[in-house]
Amino acid sequence: MKDVLGSPGTWSGMALRLSQCVLAGASMAAMATAYGFSNYTAFCYLIASMGLQLLWSFGLACLDIYSLKTKRDLHNPVLVSLFVVGDWVTAILSFAAASASAGVTILFERDVHFCRMYPQLSCGRYELSVILAFITWSFIATSAVSMFWLLPSL
Amino acid sequence: MKDVLGSPGTWSGMALRLSQCVLAGASMAAMATAYGFSNYTAFCYLIASMGLQLLWSFGLACLDIYSLKTKRDLHNPVLVSLFVVGDWVTAILSFAAASASAGVTILFERDVHFCRMYPQLSCGRYELSVILAFITWSFIATSAVSMFWLLPSL
């Protein structure tokens, strides 16, 4: 089962983790540089959630690099269970943050027209950050499903 | 593996499906009776998503009842794969709707103070509907994980 996409200690696993880091960082950066984000709870939560995602994925990317260098096998039930729990928790938090921020962004653009009324609001950056958060989530969801799939075979 | 909680064609499976129906219906009713919900995309999406959830869970509850009455076994790979896909799709849609609506409700209550400025808005009902949607999601997530867990054993 070591050839499951995104399996820990493999090149695909490392690539997936690094992509998650880059995308979560880009989503955070887009939101943090948007004017007025700090007035809205959903956007602050998005930054916190992407920050947590970045730390988790970075930690696992380092572990993958270490495993690839030293040829140590990371496929033991305790470690994979830990990865499953961590991946699922961060995936759920990221998806909640992305959805909540998308809800607020759509509200600003289409429902209450804040973007037109207050042109200083960086609605374009809010959108970009939300799109990047959804892409990050799709990558972490891939990892989470792979880990869960891997678990019964250990 | 027939004794996995929420397995199709069992009493626990049927109870889980009926709970999902009742909770999704209650969430829809709370939102549909709230003043002004139709002006906000996230709240309309919540109703649509809970409606889909209600239909899906109702269909599977009927199938469980049929299976319990006729003692037909629903544990075949094609059927369970279909349940897995349906459960995961509806679970993701429900969670996205609940999170987006929670984001908008928190925005109204804490960030832009619409609830205080426009007392005619039924913020209490928005909250109730969101809480019920999250509880519905936790039940559908239980079904989705059970089905996914069941799949490799078939």
CSV table of C-alpha atoms in Angstrom, one decimal:
chain,number,residue,atom,x,y,z
A,1,MET,CA,0.0,0.0,0.0
A,2,LYS,CA,3.0,2.3,0.0
A,3,ASP,CA,2.2,3.5,-3.5
A,4,VAL,CA,-1.1,5.2,-2.5
A,5,LEU,CA,-0.9,8.8,-3.7
A,6,GLY,CA,0.2,11.0,-0.9
A,7,SER,CA,1.4,8.2,1.3
A,8,PRO,CA,3.8,9.4,4.0
A,9,GLY,CA,7.6,9.1,3.3
A,10,THR,CA,7.1,9.1,-0.5
A,11,TRP,CA,7.8,11.7,-3.2
A,12,SER,CA,4.1,12.2,-4.0
A,13,GLY,CA,3.4,12.7,-0.2
A,14,MET,CA,6.2,15.3,0.0
A,15,ALA,CA,5.0,17.1,-3.1
A,16,LEU,CA,1.4,17.2,-1.8
A,17,ARG,CA,2.6,18.6,1.6
A,18,LEU,CA,4.7,21.3,0.0
A,19,SER,CA,1.8,22.3,-2.3
A,20,GLN,CA,-0.4,22.6,0.8
A,21,CYS,CA,2.2,24.8,2.4
A,22,VAL,CA,2.6,27.1,-0.6
A,23,LEU,CA,-1.2,27.4,-1.2
A,24,ALA,CA,-2.0,28.0,2.5
A,25,GLY,CA,0.7,30.7,2.6
A,26,ALA,CA,-0.6,32.3,-0.5
A,27,SER,CA,-4.1,32.4,0.8
A,28,MET,CA,-3.0,33.9,4.1
A,29,ALA,CA,-0.9,36.5,2.3
A,30,ALA,CA,-3.8,37.5,0.0
A,31,MET,CA,-6.1,38.0,2.9
A,32,ALA,CA,-3.5,39.6,5.2
A,33,THR,CA,-2.8,42.3,2.6
A,34,ALA,CA,-6.5,43.0,1.9
A,35,TYR,CA,-7.8,46.3,3.4
A,36,GLY,CA,-10.2,45.9,6.3
A,37,PHE,CA,-10.1,42.1,6.6
A,38,SER,CA,-9.6,42.4,10.4
A,39,ASN,CA,-13.1,43.8,10.9
A,40,TYR,CA,-14.7,40.5,9.8
A,41,THR,CA,-14.6,37.4,12.0
A,42,ALA,CA,-14.8,34.9,9.0
A,43,PHE,CA,-11.7,36.5,7.3
A,44,CYS,CA,-9.7,36.4,10.6
A,45,TYR,CA,-10.7,32.8,11.1
A,46,LEU,CA,-9.5,32.1,7.5
A,47,ILE,CA,-6.0,33.4,8.3
A,48,ALA,CA,-5.9,31.4,11.6
A,49,SER,CA,-7.0,28.3,9.9
A,50,MET,CA,-4.6,28.7,6.9
A,51,GLY,CA,-1.8,29.4,9.5
A,52,LEU,CA,-2.5,26.1,11.3
A,53,GLN,CA,-2.7,24.3,7.9
A,54,LEU,CA,0.7,25.8,6.9
A,55,LEU,CA,2.3,24.6,10.2
A,56,TRP,CA,0.9,21.1,10.0
A,57,SER,CA,1.8,20.6,6.3
A,58,PHE,CA,5.2,22.0,6.8
A,59,GLY,CA,5.9,19.7,9.7
A,60,LEU,CA,4.8,16.7,7.7
A,61,ALA,CA,6.8,17.8,4.6
A,62,CYS,CA,9.9,17.9,6.8
A,63,LEU,CA,9.1,14.4,8.1
A,64,ASP,CA,8.7,13.2,4.5
A,65,ILE,CA,12.0,14.7,3.5
A,66,TYR,CA,13.7,13.1,6.6
A,67,SER,CA,12.1,9.8,5.7
A,68,LEU,CA,13.2,10.0,2.0
A,69,LYS,CA,16.8,10.9,3.1
A,70,THR,CA,17.2,8.2,5.8
A,71,LYS,CA,15.0,5.6,4.0
A,72,ARG,CA,13.0,5.2,7.3
A,73,ASP,CA,9.6,3.8,6.9
A,74,LEU,CA,6.8,5.9,8.3
A,75,HIS,CA,4.1,3.2,7.7
A,76,ASN,CA,3.3,2.3,11.3
A,77,PRO,CA,-0.2,2.3,12.7
A,78,VAL,CA,0.4,4.8,15.5
A,79,LEU,CA,2.1,7.4,13.2
A,80,VAL,CA,-0.5,7.0,10.4
A,81,SER,CA,-3.4,7.3,12.9
A,82,LEU,CA,-1.8,10.5,14.1
A,83,PHE,CA,-1.6,11.8,10.5
A,84,VAL,CA,-5.3,10.7,9.9
A,85,VAL,CA,-6.5,12.7,12.9
A,86,GLY,CA,-4.4,15.7,12.1
A,87,ASP,CA,-5.3,15.7,8.4
A,88,TRP,CA,-9.0,15.4,9.1
A,89,VAL,CA,-9.1,18.1,11.8
A,90,THR,CA,-7.2,20.6,9.6
A,91,ALA,CA,-9.2,19.6,6.5
A,92,ILE,CA,-12.5,20.3,8.3
A,93,LEU,CA,-11.2,23.6,9.8
A,94,SER,CA,-9.9,24.7,6.4
A,95,PHE,CA,-13.1,23.9,4.7
A,96,ALA,CA,-15.2,25.6,7.3
A,97,ALA,CA,-13.0,28.7,7.1
A,98,ALA,CA,-13.1,28.8,3.2
A,99,SER,CA,-16.9,28.3,3.2
A,100,ALA,CA,-17.6,30.9,5.8
A,101,SER,CA,-15.3,33.4,4.0
A,102,ALA,CA,-16.9,32.6,0.7
A,103,GLY,CA,-20.3,33.2,2.2
A,104,VAL,CA,-19.2,36.6,3.5
A,105,THR,CA,-17.5,37.5,0.2
A,106,ILE,CA,-20.6,36.6,-1.8
A,107,LEU,CA,-22.7,38.6,0.6
A,108,PHE,CA,-20.5,41.7,0.1
A,109,GLU,CA,-20.5,41.4,-3.6
A,110,ARG,CA,-24.0,40.3,-4.5
A,111,ASP,CA,-26.4,40.7,-1.5
A,112,VAL,CA,-25.5,43.9,0.3
A,113,HIS,CA,-23.3,45.4,-2.4
A,114,PHE,CA,-20.6,46.5,0.1
A,115,CYS,CA,-18.0,46.2,-2.6
A,116,ARG,CA,-19.7,48.8,-4.8
A,117,MET,CA,-20.6,51.0,-1.8
A,118,TYR,CA,-17.1,50.9,-0.2
A,119,PRO,CA,-14.6,50.7,-3.0
A,120,GLN,CA,-11.7,50.8,-0.5
A,121,LEU,CA,-12.6,47.2,0.5
A,122,SER,CA,-10.3,44.8,-1.3
A,123,CYS,CA,-13.0,42.4,-2.6
A,124,GLY,CA,-10.7,41.1,-5.3
A,125,ARG,CA,-8.2,39.9,-2.7
A,126,TYR,CA,-10.9,38.4,-0.5
A,127,GLU,CA,-12.0,36.4,-3.5
A,128,LEU,CA,-8.5,35.3,-4.4
A,129,SER,CA,-7.8,34.2,-0.8
A,130,VAL,CA,-11.0,32.2,-0.7
A,131,ILE,CA,-10.2,30.5,-4.0
A,132,LEU,CA,-6.7,29.6,-2.8
A,133,ALA,CA,-8.2,28.3,0.5
A,134,PHE,CA,-10.5,26.0,-1.5
A,135,ILE,CA,-7.6,24.7,-3.5
A,136,THR,CA,-5.6,24.2,-0.3
A,137,TRP,CA,-8.5,22.2,1.1
A,138,SER,CA,-8.8,20.0,-2.0
A,139,PHE,CA,-5.1,19.1,-1.5
A,140,ILE,CA,-5.4,18.4,2.2
A,141,ALA,CA,-8.6,16.4,1.5
A,142,THR,CA,-6.6,14.2,-0.9
A,143,SER,CA,-4.0,13.6,1.9
A,144,ALA,CA,-6.8,12.9,4.4
A,145,VAL,CA,-8.5,10.4,2.2
A,146,SER,CA,-5.2,8.6,1.3
A,147,MET,CA,-4.3,8.3,5.0
A,148,PHE,CA,-7.7,7.0,5.9
A,149,TRP,CA,-7.5,4.5,3.0
A,150,LEU,CA,-4.0,3.4,4.1
A,151,LEU,CA,-5.0,2.8,7.8
A,152,PRO,CA,-6.8,-0.6,7.5
A,153,SER,CA,-3.9,-2.1,5.5
A,154,LEU,CA,-1.4,-1.5,8.3
B,1,MET,CA,-18.8,-5.9,9.2
B,2,LYS,CA,-22.6,-5.7,9.2
B,3,ASP,CA,-22.4,-4.3,12.8
B,4,VAL,CA,-20.6,-1.1,11.8
B,5,LEU,CA,-22.8,1.8,13.2
B,6,GLY,CA,-25.0,3.1,10.5
B,7,SER,CA,-24.5,0.2,8.2
B,8,PRO,CA,-27.2,0.0,5.5
B,9,GLY,CA,-30.1,-2.3,6.2
B,10,THR,CA,-29.7,-2.2,10.0
B,11,TRP,CA,-31.7,-0.5,12.8
B,12,SER,CA,-28.9,1.8,13.6
B,13,GLY,CA,-28.6,2.8,9.9
B,14,MET,CA,-32.3,3.5,9.7
B,15,ALA,CA,-32.3,5.5,13.0
B,16,LEU,CA,-29.4,7.6,11.6
B,17,ARG,CA,-31.2,8.3,8.3
B,18,LEU,CA,-34.4,9.2,10.0
B,19,SER,CA,-32.5,11.6,12.4
B,20,GLN,CA,-30.9,13.2,9.4
B,21,CYS,CA,-34.3,13.7,7.8
B,22,VAL,CA,-35.8,15.3,10.9
B,23,LEU,CA,-32.9,17.6,11.6
B,24,ALA,CA,-32.5,18.7,8.0
B,25,GLY,CA,-36.3,19.4,7.8
B,26,ALA,CA,-36.1,21.4,11.1
B,27,SER,CA,-33.2,23.4,9.8
B,28,MET,CA,-35.0,24.2,6.6
B,29,ALA,CA,-38.2,25.1,8.5
B,30,ALA,CA,-36.3,27.4,10.9
B,31,MET,CA,-34.7,29.2,8.0
B,32,ALA,CA,-37.7,29.3,5.7
B,33,THR,CA,-39.8,31.0,8.5
B,34,ALA,CA,-37.1,33.6,9.2
B,35,TYR,CA,-37.8,37.1,7.9
B,36,GLY,CA,-35.6,38.3,5.0
B,37,PHE,CA,-33.6,35.1,4.5
B,38,SER,CA,-34.3,35.2,0.7
B,39,ASN,CA,-32.1,38.3,0.4
B,40,TYR,CA,-29.0,36.4,1.3
B,41,THR,CA,-27.4,33.8,-1.0
B,42,ALA,CA,-25.9,31.8,1.9
B,43,PHE,CA,-29.2,31.3,3.6
B,44,CYS,CA,-30.9,30.3,0.3
B,45,TYR,CA,-28.1,27.8,-0.3
B,46,LEU,CA,-28.6,26.4,3.2
B,47,ILE,CA,-32.3,25.7,2.4
B,48,ALA,CA,-31.3,24.1,-1.0
B,49,SER,CA,-28.6,22.0,0.6
B,50,MET,CA,-30.8,20.8,3.5
B,51,GLY,CA,-33.6,20.0,1.0
B,52,LEU,CA,-31.2,17.8,-0.9
B,53,GLN,CA,-30.0,16.2,2.3
B,54,LEU,CA,-33.6,15.5,3.3
B,55,LEU,CA,-34.4,13.8,0.0
B,56,TRP,CA,-31.3,11.7,0.1
B,57,SER,CA,-31.7,10.6,3.7
B,58,PHE,CA,-35.4,9.9,3.2
B,59,GLY,CA,-34.6,7.7,0.2
B,60,LEU,CA,-32.1,5.7,2.2
B,61,ALA,CA,-34.3,5.5,5.2
B,62,CYS,CA,-37.0,3.9,3.0
B,63,LEU,CA,-34.4,1.5,1.6
B,64,ASP,CA,-33.4,0.5,5.1
B,65,ILE,CA,-37.0,-0.1,6.1
B,66,TYR,CA,-37.5,-2.2,3.0
B,67,SER,CA,-34.3,-4.2,3.7
B,68,LEU,CA,-35.3,-4.7,7.4
B,69,LYS,CA,-38.8,-5.9,6.4
B,70,THR,CA,-37.7,-8.2,3.5
B,71,LYS,CA,-34.4,-9.3,5.2
B,72,ARG,CA,-32.6,-8.4,1.9
B,73,ASP,CA,-28.9,-7.7,2.4
B,74,LEU,CA,-27.8,-4.3,1.1
B,75,HIS,CA,-24.1,-5.1,1.5
B,76,ASN,CA,-23.0,-5.3,-2.1
B,77,PRO,CA,-20.1,-3.3,-3.4
B,78,VAL,CA,-22.0,-1.4,-6.1
B,79,LEU,CA,-24.8,-0.3,-3.7
B,80,VAL,CA,-22.3,0.7,-0.9
B,81,SER,CA,-20.1,2.6,-3.4
B,82,LEU,CA,-23.2,4.5,-4.5
B,83,PHE,CA,-24.0,5.3,-0.8
B,84,VAL,CA,-20.4,6.4,-0.2
B,85,VAL,CA,-20.5,8.8,-3.1
B,86,GLY,CA,-23.9,10.2,-2.2
B,87,ASP,CA,-23.1,10.5,1.5
B,88,TRP,CA,-19.8,12.3,0.8
B,89,VAL,CA,-21.3,14.7,-1.7
B,90,THR,CA,-24.3,15.6,0.5
B,91,ALA,CA,-22.0,15.8,3.6
B,92,ILE,CA,-19.7,18.3,1.9
B,93,LEU,CA,-22.5,20.4,0.5
B,94,SER,CA,-24.2,20.5,3.9
B,95,PHE,CA,-21.1,21.5,5.7
B,96,ALA,CA,-20.3,24.2,3.2
B,97,ALA,CA,-23.9,25.6,3.5
B,98,ALA,CA,-23.7,25.4,7.3
B,99,SER,CA,-20.3,27.1,7.5
B,100,ALA,CA,-21.3,29.8,4.9
B,101,SER,CA,-24.5,30.6,6.8
B,102,ALA,CA,-22.6,30.6,10.1
B,103,GLY,CA,-20.1,33.1,8.6
B,104,VAL,CA,-22.9,35.4,7.5
B,105,THR,CA,-24.8,35.1,10.8
B,106,ILE,CA,-21.7,36.0,12.9
B,107,LEU,CA,-21.1,38.9,10.5
B,108,PHE,CA,-24.6,40.2,11.1
B,109,GLU,CA,-24.4,39.8,14.9
B,110,ARG,CA,-20.9,40.8,15.7
B,111,ASP,CA,-19.2,42.5,12.8
B,112,VAL,CA,-21.7,44.8,11.1
B,113,HIS,CA,-24.3,44.7,13.9
B,114,PHE,CA,-27.2,44.3,11.4
B,115,CYS,CA,-29.2,42.4,14.0
B,116,ARG,CA,-29.2,45.4,16.3
B,117,MET,CA,-29.7,47.9,13.4
B,118,TYR,CA,-32.6,46.0,11.8
B,119,PRO,CA,-34.5,44.3,14.6
B,120,GLN,CA,-37.0,42.9,12.0
B,121,LEU,CA,-34.2,40.4,10.9
B,122,SER,CA,-34.8,37.0,12.5
B,123,CYS,CA,-31.3,36.5,13.7
B,124,GLY,CA,-32.4,34.0,16.4
B,125,ARG,CA,-33.9,31.8,13.7
B,126,TYR,CA,-30.8,32.1,11.5
B,127,GLU,CA,-28.7,30.9,14.4
B,128,LEU,CA,-31.1,28.0,15.2
B,129,SER,CA,-31.1,26.9,11.5
B,130,VAL,CA,-27.3,27.0,11.4
B,131,ILE,CA,-27.0,25.0,14.6
B,132,LEU,CA,-29.4,22.4,13.3
B,133,ALA,CA,-27.5,22.3,10.0
B,134,PHE,CA,-24.3,21.5,11.9
B,135,ILE,CA,-26.0,18.8,13.9
B,136,THR,CA,-27.4,17.3,10.6
B,137,TRP,CA,-23.9,17.4,9.1
B,138,SER,CA,-22.5,15.5,12.1
B,139,PHE,CA,-25.0,12.8,11.6
B,140,ILE,CA,-24.4,12.6,7.8
B,141,ALA,CA,-20.6,12.6,8.5
B,142,THR,CA,-21.1,9.6,10.8
B,143,SER,CA,-22.9,7.8,7.9
B,144,ALA,CA,-20.3,8.8,5.4
B,145,VAL,CA,-17.4,7.5,7.5
B,146,SER,CA,-19.2,4.2,8.3
B,147,MET,CA,-19.8,3.6,4.6
B,148,PHE,CA,-16.3,4.4,3.7
B,149,TRP,CA,-15.0,2.1,6.4
B,150,LEU,CA,-17.3,-0.6,5.2
B,151,LEU,CA,-16.3,-0.4,1.6
B,152,PRO,CA,-12.9,-2.3,1.7
B,153,SER,CA,-14.4,-5.2,3.6
B,154,LEU,CA,-16.9,-6.0,0.7
